[in-house]
């Protein structure tokens, strides 16, 4: 279906964005790739994938994200977590960016943020790079041609990598800038070619707007039982915890891999594509994701490849360990056509505990679920960053602090209310270490994790006998079919029980220390979970 529109319902000139040169509206994938190749932006890979590098920025720049302090949002932003920009700084930034763009060639994509027609956001994305247009067209929801005839953007994103901000004039931190203005309904991105900034800007925006509609925005993957959307599960988790891998279950239908909303009607994906890490990706372990790397229109970011054969090297991380592929959701065979699900029946919170303390699975009360949601715990291990010689805790509230414009308690209370209303069962799943900390113990067996998740999702785990964990107070199953009973008691897997006790005490103190910031803002039952 031809979505190319020479004369859209609303042009940039109609929005007051004037002076640009050639503007292409809603080109489809073949035309976008052609434009990108003509501009020398990348290389055509095997199967029609598009291979690009993003320069010095191979990941997001969270310290360069800003929100403009306008009267309509000033009292609702979590300013301790979000750098502010003055109205004057934004106005100067906008004027100078548009002047910089004068006479240039730009690409416009009119897209939806959200699969639910009742709650989706109409977003216009203006990109200097044709391949950025391809990327965001892949990642957001693509309107039908008839919908483009009347498309009127509620928000506009302008991304111009060649523009360099001036911290003094623009009230920002560096030459790189990502800033959001709720009064002008506009996002400006400059000084970085990393395409993920486009995607996460929309997620951050929805994380603010949807709360006022009583919709829970979630940094999670989601799936449902085949043929039964009522049996929906969501998987919260930070990078490296298994969020994408564990939700990709051939026996269940994939709703999405990263961003979702929970409305009064159920679960819906914000996106129309997936953005998967490709380091050490293999056809054996993840055949469908691997196959997308040689499909037409997939964007391959920062991967080393053979100049002649275009064969990708999945082990060479010399450009970055954050190498990725962006592909449309329909490239996965068991993906949902509608990207809609029911109210979550099970909520899985994934953590990678490198301290070897947490059990492989635990059942959480609603108060405990809010506690662990606000904590957002995982851990760094030695070798992942310079200077890290032993496990280090990482607490990213709501499992996505960089994308949270409001205070964490707003999201926590909203989640807790929905859990109570719809009767979701909550589980904490540790995909980290057992039998000792990182360097001594072993990684939790993936086969055991999958067996535990299967039991949780089919309801059989709830029928098990549970014990009370002495460190965190949650319920831990004593026996589960097809899982070594010893694995369920992490203390028993350690040779040195005193060492386990010391490590557990240390981790509990870390949790309590981090959680102290939320104590003044929460109810007594959640506060009681902050064991010290």
Short mmCIF file of C-alpha atoms in Angstrom, two decimals:
data_model
loop_
_atom_site.label_atom_id
_atom_site.label_comp_id
_atom_site.label_asym_id
_atom_site.label_seq_id
_atom_site.Cartn_x
_atom_site.Cartn_y
_atom_site.Cartn_z
CA UNK A 1 0.00 0.00 0.00
CA UNK A 2 1.43 3.35 -1.05
CA UNK A 3 1.63 5.65 1.95
CA UNK A 4 3.65 8.33 0.20
CA UNK A 5 1.80 11.65 0.40
CA UNK A 6 3.01 14.63 -1.59
CA UNK A 7 0.28 16.83 -0.16
CA UNK A 8 -0.48 15.79 3.44
CA UNK A 9 -3.47 17.12 5.35
CA UNK A 10 -1.12 19.46 7.21
CA UNK A 11 2.26 20.59 5.92
CA UNK A 12 5.15 21.89 8.00
CA UNK A 13 4.42 25.38 6.70
CA UNK A 14 0.94 25.09 8.22
CA UNK A 15 2.63 24.48 11.57
CA UNK A 16 4.85 27.52 11.21
CA UNK A 17 7.94 25.44 10.41
CA UNK A 18 9.14 27.35 7.37
CA UNK A 19 12.23 27.77 5.21
CA UNK A 20 13.15 24.12 4.69
CA UNK A 21 14.14 22.88 1.26
CA UNK A 22 12.82 19.58 -0.13
CA UNK A 23 10.46 17.87 2.31
CA UNK A 24 9.35 14.27 1.74
CA UNK A 25 6.15 13.24 3.50
CA UNK A 26 5.47 9.67 4.61
CA UNK A 27 7.76 7.84 2.21
CA UNK A 28 7.56 4.07 2.52
CA UNK A 29 10.50 1.81 3.22
CA UNK A 30 11.84 1.37 -0.34
CA UNK A 31 11.89 5.12 -0.98
CA UNK A 32 13.45 5.88 2.41
CA UNK A 33 16.23 3.37 1.79
CA UNK A 34 16.80 4.81 -1.67
CA UNK A 35 17.05 8.33 -0.26
CA UNK A 36 19.41 7.16 2.50
CA UNK A 37 21.67 5.39 0.01
CA UNK A 38 21.77 8.41 -2.29
CA UNK A 39 22.75 10.57 0.68
CA UNK A 40 25.50 8.15 1.70
CA UNK A 41 23.95 7.51 5.10
CA UNK A 42 24.60 3.76 5.18
CA UNK A 43 24.98 0.50 3.28
CA UNK A 44 22.47 -1.94 1.85
CA UNK A 45 22.90 -5.28 3.61
CA UNK A 46 21.82 -8.82 2.93
CA UNK A 47 18.11 -9.24 2.34
CA UNK A 48 17.64 -5.49 2.09
CA UNK A 49 18.58 -4.61 5.67
CA UNK A 50 20.07 -1.13 6.07
CA UNK A 51 23.45 -0.94 7.85
CA UNK A 52 24.41 2.25 9.66
CA UNK A 53 26.82 3.60 12.24
CA UNK A 54 25.87 6.43 14.57
CA UNK A 55 29.23 8.10 15.18
CA UNK A 56 30.39 8.85 18.68
CA UNK A 57 26.94 8.35 20.16
CA UNK A 58 26.11 4.64 20.20
CA UNK A 59 23.56 4.95 22.99
CA UNK A 60 21.24 7.43 24.64
CA UNK A 61 22.50 10.63 26.29
CA UNK A 62 20.34 10.79 29.45
CA UNK A 63 22.27 13.70 30.95
CA UNK A 64 21.40 15.80 27.89
CA UNK A 65 17.63 15.32 28.24
CA UNK A 66 15.64 18.36 29.35
CA UNK A 67 12.06 19.38 30.03
CA UNK A 68 11.05 23.01 29.55
CA UNK A 69 9.72 24.52 32.78
CA UNK A 70 6.35 25.84 31.64
CA UNK A 71 3.44 26.72 33.91
CA UNK A 72 1.28 23.81 32.74
CA UNK A 73 3.74 21.14 33.96
CA UNK A 74 6.05 22.85 36.47
CA UNK A 75 4.27 21.34 39.49
CA UNK A 76 4.06 17.82 38.05
CA UNK A 77 7.59 17.06 36.88
CA UNK A 78 10.07 15.06 38.95
CA UNK A 79 12.76 17.72 38.70
CA UNK A 80 15.31 15.74 40.71
CA UNK A 81 15.34 13.26 37.80
CA UNK A 82 14.73 15.61 34.86
CA UNK A 83 16.97 18.52 33.90
CA UNK A 84 15.02 21.68 33.27
CA UNK A 85 15.34 24.16 30.41
CA UNK A 86 14.03 27.71 30.46
CA UNK A 87 11.36 28.89 28.04
CA UNK A 88 13.84 31.45 26.74
CA UNK A 89 16.46 28.75 26.17
CA UNK A 90 14.01 26.60 24.24
CA UNK A 91 12.80 29.49 22.10
CA UNK A 92 16.37 30.38 21.16
CA UNK A 93 17.15 26.71 20.49
CA UNK A 94 14.12 26.35 18.21
CA UNK A 95 14.82 29.53 16.25
CA UNK A 96 18.47 28.63 15.68
CA UNK A 97 17.72 25.01 14.81
CA UNK A 98 15.15 26.03 12.18
CA UNK A 99 17.60 28.58 10.76
CA UNK A 100 20.25 25.85 10.59
CA UNK A 101 17.81 23.59 8.72
CA UNK A 102 16.95 26.27 6.14
CA UNK A 103 17.07 24.98 2.57
CA UNK A 104 17.89 21.39 3.60
CA UNK A 105 16.20 18.11 2.70
CA UNK A 106 14.01 16.60 5.43
CA UNK A 107 11.78 13.59 5.89
CA UNK A 108 8.43 13.64 7.67
CA UNK A 109 6.70 10.59 9.11
CA UNK A 110 3.17 10.91 10.54
CA UNK A 111 2.71 8.09 13.03
CA UNK A 112 0.78 6.86 16.04
CA UNK A 113 2.18 6.28 19.51
CA UNK A 114 -0.06 3.49 20.82
CA UNK A 115 -2.01 0.57 19.31
CA UNK A 116 -5.28 1.45 21.07
CA UNK A 117 -7.19 3.90 18.83
CA UNK A 118 -8.84 5.46 21.88
CA UNK A 119 -5.55 6.38 23.51
CA UNK A 120 -2.98 6.71 20.74
CA UNK A 121 -1.02 9.91 20.19
CA UNK A 122 -0.66 11.45 16.72
CA UNK A 123 3.05 12.23 16.35
CA UNK A 124 4.86 13.93 13.48
CA UNK A 125 8.59 13.16 13.28
CA UNK A 126 10.82 15.40 11.15
CA UNK A 127 14.26 13.92 10.48
CA UNK A 128 17.38 15.19 8.78
CA UNK A 129 18.51 11.63 8.05
CA UNK A 130 16.39 9.47 5.79
CA UNK A 131 17.33 6.37 7.79
CA UNK A 132 16.01 8.03 10.96
CA UNK A 133 12.70 8.27 9.11
CA UNK A 134 12.95 4.54 8.33
CA UNK A 135 13.78 3.78 11.97
CA UNK A 136 10.89 5.70 13.51
CA UNK A 137 8.48 4.44 10.85
CA UNK A 138 9.51 0.94 11.93
CA UNK A 139 9.26 1.61 15.65
CA UNK A 140 5.98 3.52 15.92
CA UNK A 141 2.53 2.56 14.63
CA UNK A 142 1.99 3.18 10.90
CA UNK A 143 -1.36 4.73 9.88
CA UNK A 144 -3.35 3.46 6.94
CA UNK A 145 -3.39 5.75 3.91
CA UNK A 146 -6.96 6.85 4.62
CA UNK A 147 -5.91 7.90 8.12
CA UNK A 148 -3.12 10.05 6.66
CA UNK A 149 -5.69 12.06 4.68
CA UNK A 150 -6.90 13.66 7.91
CA UNK A 151 -3.78 13.29 10.09
CA UNK A 152 -3.18 16.35 12.30
CA UNK A 153 -0.14 16.02 14.59
CA UNK A 154 -0.72 16.55 18.29
CA UNK A 155 3.06 16.60 18.91
CA UNK A 156 6.02 17.22 16.62
CA UNK A 157 9.57 15.90 16.99
CA UNK A 158 12.39 17.57 15.06
CA UNK A 159 15.67 15.66 14.90
CA UNK A 160 18.67 17.42 13.36
CA UNK A 161 21.97 15.66 14.19
CA UNK A 162 24.15 18.27 12.44
CA UNK A 163 22.85 21.03 14.71
CA UNK A 164 25.01 21.71 17.76
CA UNK A 165 23.41 23.36 20.76
CA UNK A 166 25.08 26.15 22.74
CA UNK A 167 24.76 25.56 26.50
CA UNK A 168 24.95 29.27 27.30
CA UNK A 169 22.32 30.40 24.80
CA UNK A 170 20.08 27.37 25.04
CA UNK A 171 20.21 26.63 28.76
CA UNK A 172 21.38 23.05 28.22
CA UNK A 173 24.37 20.93 29.25
CA UNK A 174 26.31 20.35 26.02
CA UNK A 175 26.16 20.50 22.22
CA UNK A 176 23.87 17.47 22.35
CA UNK A 177 20.30 18.21 23.35
CA UNK A 178 16.99 16.38 23.72
CA UNK A 179 14.29 18.67 25.06
CA UNK A 180 10.53 18.49 25.52
CA UNK A 181 8.17 21.49 25.60
CA UNK A 182 4.66 20.64 26.82
CA UNK A 183 3.30 24.10 26.06
CA UNK A 184 4.42 24.09 22.43
CA UNK A 185 3.92 20.30 22.10
CA UNK A 186 7.31 19.87 20.56
CA UNK A 187 10.48 17.82 21.07
CA UNK A 188 13.82 18.97 19.68
CA UNK A 189 16.80 16.63 19.25
CA UNK A 190 20.21 17.80 18.09
CA UNK A 191 23.85 16.76 18.08
CA UNK A 192 23.37 12.96 18.11
CA UNK A 193 22.75 10.38 15.38
CA UNK A 194 21.63 7.66 17.81
CA UNK A 195 18.14 6.75 16.57
CA UNK A 196 16.96 5.46 19.94
CA UNK A 197 16.50 9.06 21.09
CA UNK A 198 13.50 9.31 18.73
CA UNK A 199 11.84 6.21 20.18
CA UNK A 200 12.47 7.02 23.84
CA UNK A 201 11.32 10.62 23.46
CA UNK A 202 7.88 9.33 22.49
CA UNK A 203 7.94 6.89 25.41
CA UNK A 204 8.86 9.67 27.84
CA UNK A 205 6.05 11.80 26.46
CA UNK A 206 3.48 9.03 26.85
CA UNK A 207 4.77 8.38 30.37
CA UNK A 208 3.62 11.89 31.23
CA UNK A 209 0.41 12.24 29.24
CA UNK A 210 -1.22 8.88 29.92
CA UNK A 211 -1.14 9.15 33.70
CA UNK A 212 -3.75 11.92 33.56
CA UNK A 213 -6.04 9.48 31.73
CA UNK A 214 -5.59 6.82 34.40
CA UNK A 215 -3.45 4.70 32.06
CA UNK A 216 -0.37 2.98 33.44
CA UNK A 217 2.63 3.42 31.10
CA UNK A 218 5.04 0.50 31.46
CA UNK A 219 8.63 -0.21 30.43
CA UNK A 220 7.90 -3.87 29.86
CA UNK A 221 7.40 -6.63 27.34
CA UNK A 222 4.04 -8.40 27.11
CA UNK A 223 2.46 -11.56 25.73
CA UNK A 224 -0.76 -13.51 26.03
CA UNK A 225 -1.85 -17.13 25.75
CA UNK A 226 -2.39 -18.22 22.16
CA UNK A 227 -6.00 -17.51 21.24
CA UNK A 228 -6.73 -16.03 24.68
CA UNK A 229 -5.85 -12.32 25.11
CA UNK A 230 -7.49 -12.39 28.55
CA UNK A 231 -4.49 -14.39 29.79
CA UNK A 232 -1.97 -11.55 29.45
CA UNK A 233 1.40 -11.26 31.19
CA UNK A 234 3.76 -8.30 31.39
CA UNK A 235 7.50 -8.48 32.06
CA UNK A 236 9.21 -5.50 33.70
CA UNK A 237 12.99 -5.51 33.63
CA UNK A 238 16.12 -3.48 33.06
CA UNK A 239 18.73 -4.31 30.42
CA UNK A 240 20.23 -7.77 30.78
CA UNK A 241 17.46 -9.29 32.91
CA UNK A 242 15.80 -11.28 30.11
CA UNK A 243 12.80 -9.07 29.33
CA UNK A 244 12.86 -9.72 25.57
CA UNK A 245 14.05 -13.33 25.74
CA UNK A 246 11.55 -14.57 28.34
CA UNK A 247 8.54 -12.89 26.77
CA UNK A 248 9.39 -14.47 23.39
CA UNK A 249 7.59 -17.72 24.16
CA UNK A 250 6.54 -19.80 21.13
CA UNK A 251 3.54 -21.03 23.12
CA UNK A 252 2.27 -17.48 23.66
CA UNK A 253 1.46 -14.51 21.41
CA UNK A 254 3.87 -11.57 21.57
CA UNK A 255 2.18 -8.21 22.13
CA UNK A 256 5.43 -6.26 22.23
CA UNK A 257 8.97 -6.21 23.58
CA UNK A 258 9.47 -2.87 25.33
CA UNK A 259 6.70 -0.29 25.91
CA UNK A 260 3.06 -0.77 26.84
CA UNK A 261 0.06 0.91 28.44
CA UNK A 262 -2.53 -0.55 30.80
CA UNK A 263 -5.88 1.18 30.27
CA UNK A 264 -9.42 0.51 31.42
CA UNK A 265 -9.70 -1.86 28.44
CA UNK A 266 -6.47 -3.80 28.92
CA UNK A 267 -2.89 -3.85 27.66
CA UNK A 268 -1.70 -2.18 24.46
CA UNK A 269 1.67 -1.82 22.79
CA UNK A 270 2.93 1.71 22.20
CA UNK A 271 5.01 0.58 19.24
CA UNK A 272 4.87 -1.19 15.90
CA UNK A 273 8.38 -2.59 15.97
CA UNK A 274 11.12 -4.11 18.10
CA UNK A 275 14.60 -2.78 18.91
CA UNK A 276 16.71 -5.77 19.87
CA UNK A 277 20.31 -6.00 21.00
CA UNK A 278 22.34 -8.11 18.57
CA UNK A 279 25.54 -8.76 20.50
CA UNK A 280 26.09 -12.55 20.51
CA UNK A 281 22.72 -13.05 18.82
CA UNK A 282 22.50 -16.54 17.31
CA UNK A 283 20.16 -18.44 15.02
CA UNK A 284 20.12 -21.30 17.52
CA UNK A 285 19.10 -19.32 20.60
CA UNK A 286 16.78 -16.71 19.02
CA UNK A 287 16.06 -17.79 15.44
CA UNK A 288 13.30 -15.31 14.63
CA UNK A 289 15.15 -12.23 15.86
CA UNK A 290 18.28 -13.46 14.09
CA UNK A 291 16.33 -13.85 10.86
CA UNK A 292 15.22 -10.21 10.94
CA UNK A 293 18.82 -9.09 10.44
CA UNK A 294 18.54 -10.16 6.81
CA UNK A 295 15.03 -8.88 6.10
CA UNK A 296 14.06 -5.88 4.02
CA UNK A 297 13.98 -2.58 5.89
CA UNK A 298 15.48 -3.82 9.16
CA UNK A 299 17.83 -1.14 10.49
CA UNK A 300 21.14 -2.56 11.70
CA UNK A 301 22.94 -0.15 14.04
CA UNK A 302 26.66 -0.16 14.81
CA UNK A 303 27.49 -3.71 13.78
CA UNK A 304 30.78 -4.70 12.20
CA UNK A 305 30.27 -6.39 8.82
CA UNK A 306 32.31 -7.78 5.93
CA UNK A 307 32.75 -5.06 3.33
CA UNK A 308 32.32 -7.50 0.43
CA UNK A 309 29.76 -10.08 1.61
CA UNK A 310 27.95 -7.77 4.08
CA UNK A 311 27.97 -10.65 6.56
CA UNK A 312 27.36 -9.35 10.09
CA UNK A 313 29.74 -10.12 12.96
CA UNK A 314 27.58 -10.70 16.03
CA UNK A 315 30.56 -11.08 18.37
CA UNK A 316 32.59 -8.01 17.40
CA UNK A 317 31.66 -5.24 19.84
CA UNK A 318 34.49 -2.91 18.80
CA UNK A 319 31.98 -0.22 17.81
CA UNK A 320 29.78 -0.77 20.86
CA UNK A 321 28.26 -3.53 22.95
CA UNK A 322 24.95 -1.74 22.34
CA UNK A 323 24.64 -2.85 18.70
CA UNK A 324 21.01 -3.31 17.68
CA UNK A 325 18.47 -4.13 15.00
CA UNK A 326 15.11 -2.40 14.54
CA UNK A 327 12.44 -4.39 12.71
CA UNK A 328 8.64 -4.30 12.35
CA UNK A 329 6.68 -6.41 14.81
CA UNK A 330 5.12 -8.50 12.03
CA UNK A 331 8.56 -9.99 11.26
CA UNK A 332 7.99 -12.17 14.36
CA UNK A 333 5.67 -15.04 13.42
CA UNK A 334 3.74 -15.24 16.70
CA UNK A 335 3.31 -11.46 17.10
CA UNK A 336 -0.17 -10.11 17.72
CA UNK A 337 -1.81 -8.42 14.73
CA UNK A 338 -3.63 -5.94 16.97
CA UNK A 339 -0.88 -5.46 19.60
CA UNK A 340 -3.67 -5.54 22.19
CA UNK A 341 -4.13 -7.77 25.22
CA UNK A 342 -6.34 -8.08 28.25
CA UNK A 343 -5.71 -6.85 31.78
CA UNK A 344 -2.49 -8.48 33.01
CA UNK A 345 -3.23 -11.71 34.83
CA UNK A 346 0.41 -12.04 35.85
CA UNK A 347 3.01 -9.32 36.39
CA UNK A 348 6.63 -10.44 36.26
CA UNK A 349 9.37 -8.22 37.68
CA UNK A 350 12.74 -9.40 36.41
CA UNK A 351 16.01 -8.82 38.23
CA UNK A 352 19.55 -10.03 37.65
CA UNK A 353 20.90 -10.44 41.17
CA UNK A 354 24.67 -10.82 40.91
CA UNK A 355 24.88 -11.07 44.71
CA UNK A 356 23.34 -14.57 44.65
CA UNK A 357 20.81 -13.73 47.37
CA UNK A 358 17.37 -13.63 45.76
CA UNK A 359 15.42 -16.81 44.99
CA UNK A 360 14.64 -17.70 41.36
CA UNK A 361 10.99 -16.75 41.89
CA UNK A 362 8.91 -15.17 44.65
CA UNK A 363 5.25 -14.19 44.93
CA UNK A 364 4.61 -10.56 45.89
CA UNK A 365 1.73 -8.91 47.70
CA UNK A 366 0.46 -5.65 46.11
CA UNK A 367 2.49 -3.65 48.65
CA UNK A 368 5.61 -5.70 47.97
CA UNK A 369 5.03 -5.30 44.23
CA UNK A 370 4.99 -1.52 44.64
CA UNK A 371 8.15 -1.73 46.76
CA UNK A 372 10.06 -3.70 44.13
CA UNK A 373 8.60 -1.63 41.30
CA UNK A 374 9.81 1.58 42.93
CA UNK A 375 13.18 -0.06 43.66
CA UNK A 376 13.76 -1.34 40.10
CA UNK A 377 16.72 -3.45 41.18
CA UNK A 378 19.30 -5.24 39.09
CA UNK A 379 23.09 -5.35 39.36
CA UNK A 380 26.23 -4.60 37.41
CA UNK A 381 28.94 -7.23 37.42
CA UNK A 382 32.71 -7.05 37.22
CA UNK A 383 33.95 -6.42 33.72
CA UNK A 384 30.86 -4.62 32.44
CA UNK A 385 32.25 -1.19 33.32
CA UNK A 386 35.68 0.17 34.14
CA UNK A 387 36.41 0.07 37.83
CA UNK A 388 33.71 -2.47 38.69
CA UNK A 389 35.50 -5.25 40.59
CA UNK A 390 32.56 -6.74 42.48
CA UNK A 391 28.78 -6.73 42.02
CA UNK A 392 27.21 -3.28 42.25
CA UNK A 393 23.50 -2.68 42.82
CA UNK A 394 21.60 -0.69 40.21
CA UNK A 395 18.27 0.81 41.20
CA UNK A 396 16.28 2.33 38.33
CA UNK A 397 12.85 3.19 39.67
CA UNK A 398 9.83 1.87 37.76
CA UNK A 399 12.35 -0.18 35.75
CA UNK A 400 13.04 2.89 33.63
CA UNK A 401 14.04 6.03 35.57
CA UNK A 402 15.46 7.90 32.52
CA UNK A 403 12.00 7.91 30.93
CA UNK A 404 9.95 8.94 33.97
CA UNK A 405 8.93 12.64 33.93
CA UNK A 406 6.69 12.33 37.02
CA UNK A 407 7.55 11.25 40.53
CA UNK A 408 7.87 7.46 40.88
CA UNK A 409 5.09 7.23 43.47
CA UNK A 410 2.53 8.35 40.87
CA UNK A 411 3.37 5.35 38.72
CA UNK A 412 3.63 3.06 41.73
CA UNK A 413 0.22 4.03 43.08
CA UNK A 414 -1.37 3.71 39.66
CA UNK A 415 0.11 0.24 39.20
CA UNK A 416 -0.92 -0.83 42.67
CA UNK A 417 -4.50 0.34 42.08
CA UNK A 418 -4.75 -1.62 38.84
CA UNK A 419 -3.31 -4.74 40.46
CA UNK A 420 -5.94 -4.51 43.19
CA UNK A 421 -8.82 -3.81 40.78
CA UNK A 422 -8.02 -6.58 38.31
CA UNK A 423 -6.52 -9.16 40.67
CA UNK A 424 -3.15 -9.58 38.98
CA UNK A 425 -0.66 -11.93 40.59
CA UNK A 426 2.84 -10.45 40.92
CA UNK A 427 6.11 -12.35 40.79
CA UNK A 428 9.75 -11.38 41.29
CA UNK A 429 12.01 -13.50 39.06
CA UNK A 430 15.78 -13.57 39.54
CA UNK A 431 17.72 -14.43 36.38
CA UNK A 432 21.05 -13.68 38.07
CA UNK A 433 23.32 -15.86 40.20
CA UNK A 434 22.89 -18.79 42.54
CA UNK A 435 25.33 -20.79 44.69
CA UNK A 436 27.38 -17.66 45.31
CA UNK A 437 27.84 -14.16 43.98
CA UNK A 438 29.13 -13.38 40.50
CA UNK A 439 32.61 -14.87 40.14
CA UNK A 440 31.85 -17.71 42.55
CA UNK A 441 28.35 -18.95 41.85
CA UNK A 442 26.63 -19.85 38.59
CA UNK A 443 24.07 -18.11 36.43
CA UNK A 444 20.50 -19.18 37.12
CA UNK A 445 19.70 -22.02 34.66
CA UNK A 446 17.48 -20.66 31.88
CA UNK A 447 15.65 -23.99 31.78
CA UNK A 448 14.66 -23.56 35.44
CA UNK A 449 13.57 -19.96 34.88
CA UNK A 450 11.36 -20.99 31.96
CA UNK A 451 9.84 -23.84 33.98
CA UNK A 452 9.05 -21.47 36.85
CA UNK A 453 7.50 -18.92 34.50
CA UNK A 454 5.39 -21.61 32.85
CA UNK A 455 4.11 -22.70 36.26
CA UNK A 456 3.39 -19.09 37.22
CA UNK A 457 1.53 -18.33 34.00
CA UNK A 458 -0.55 -21.52 33.89
CA UNK A 459 -1.62 -21.04 37.51
CA UNK A 460 -0.08 -24.23 38.91
CA UNK A 461 2.57 -22.36 40.89
CA UNK A 462 -0.07 -20.66 43.02
CA UNK A 463 -1.10 -24.11 44.27
CA UNK A 464 2.39 -24.81 45.64
CA UNK A 465 3.47 -24.68 49.27
CA UNK A 466 5.29 -21.43 50.07
CA UNK A 467 7.74 -20.34 52.73
CA UNK A 468 8.38 -16.79 53.95
CA UNK A 469 11.73 -15.37 52.84
CA UNK A 470 13.59 -14.18 55.99
CA UNK A 471 15.30 -11.29 54.19
CA UNK A 472 12.54 -9.67 52.14
CA UNK A 473 9.36 -11.21 53.53
CA UNK A 474 7.91 -12.40 50.22
CA UNK A 475 6.58 -15.93 49.55
CA UNK A 476 8.92 -18.46 47.92
CA UNK A 477 7.69 -21.85 46.61
CA UNK A 478 9.17 -24.89 48.32
CA UNK A 479 8.77 -27.31 45.40
CA UNK A 480 7.95 -26.83 41.72
CA UNK A 481 7.69 -29.54 39.07
CA UNK A 482 10.77 -29.86 36.84
CA UNK A 483 12.84 -27.55 39.07
CA UNK A 484 15.55 -28.63 41.53
CA UNK A 485 14.08 -27.93 44.98
CA UNK A 486 17.50 -26.85 46.25
CA UNK A 487 17.54 -24.02 43.72
CA UNK A 488 14.43 -22.52 45.33
CA UNK A 489 16.34 -21.90 48.57
CA UNK A 490 19.34 -19.75 47.59
CA UNK A 491 21.00 -20.12 51.00
CA UNK A 492 21.17 -23.90 50.54
CA UNK A 493 23.08 -23.46 47.25
CA UNK A 494 25.97 -21.70 49.00
CA UNK A 495 28.77 -23.79 50.49
CA UNK A 496 29.45 -21.08 53.05
CA UNK A 497 26.12 -20.31 54.75
CA UNK A 498 27.62 -17.54 56.88
CA UNK A 499 28.86 -15.86 53.72
CA UNK A 500 25.35 -16.03 52.28
CA UNK A 501 23.89 -14.47 55.43
CA UNK A 502 26.41 -11.63 55.26
CA UNK A 503 25.71 -11.05 51.58
CA UNK A 504 21.95 -11.09 52.18
CA UNK A 505 22.26 -8.58 55.01
CA UNK A 506 24.34 -6.36 52.74
CA UNK A 507 21.77 -6.49 49.94
CA UNK A 508 18.87 -5.74 52.29
CA UNK A 509 20.74 -2.66 53.53
CA UNK A 510 21.29 -1.54 49.92
CA UNK A 511 17.57 -1.86 49.21
CA UNK A 512 16.65 0.04 52.36
CA UNK A 513 19.16 2.79 51.68
CA UNK A 514 17.86 3.30 48.17
CA UNK A 515 14.22 3.15 49.24
CA UNK A 516 14.60 5.83 51.90
CA UNK A 517 13.91 8.50 49.24
CA UNK A 518 10.38 7.16 48.72
CA UNK A 519 9.41 6.60 52.37
CA UNK A 520 7.87 10.08 52.91
CA UNK A 521 5.59 9.60 49.90
CA UNK A 522 4.13 6.10 50.42
CA UNK A 523 1.56 4.27 52.54
CA UNK A 524 2.41 2.41 55.72
CA UNK A 525 2.03 -1.07 54.20
CA UNK A 526 4.54 -0.30 51.47
CA UNK A 527 6.81 1.42 53.99
CA UNK A 528 6.75 -1.78 56.03
CA UNK A 529 8.37 -3.61 53.09
CA UNK A 530 11.47 -1.43 53.42
CA UNK A 531 13.13 -3.83 55.88
CA UNK A 532 16.38 -2.50 57.32
#
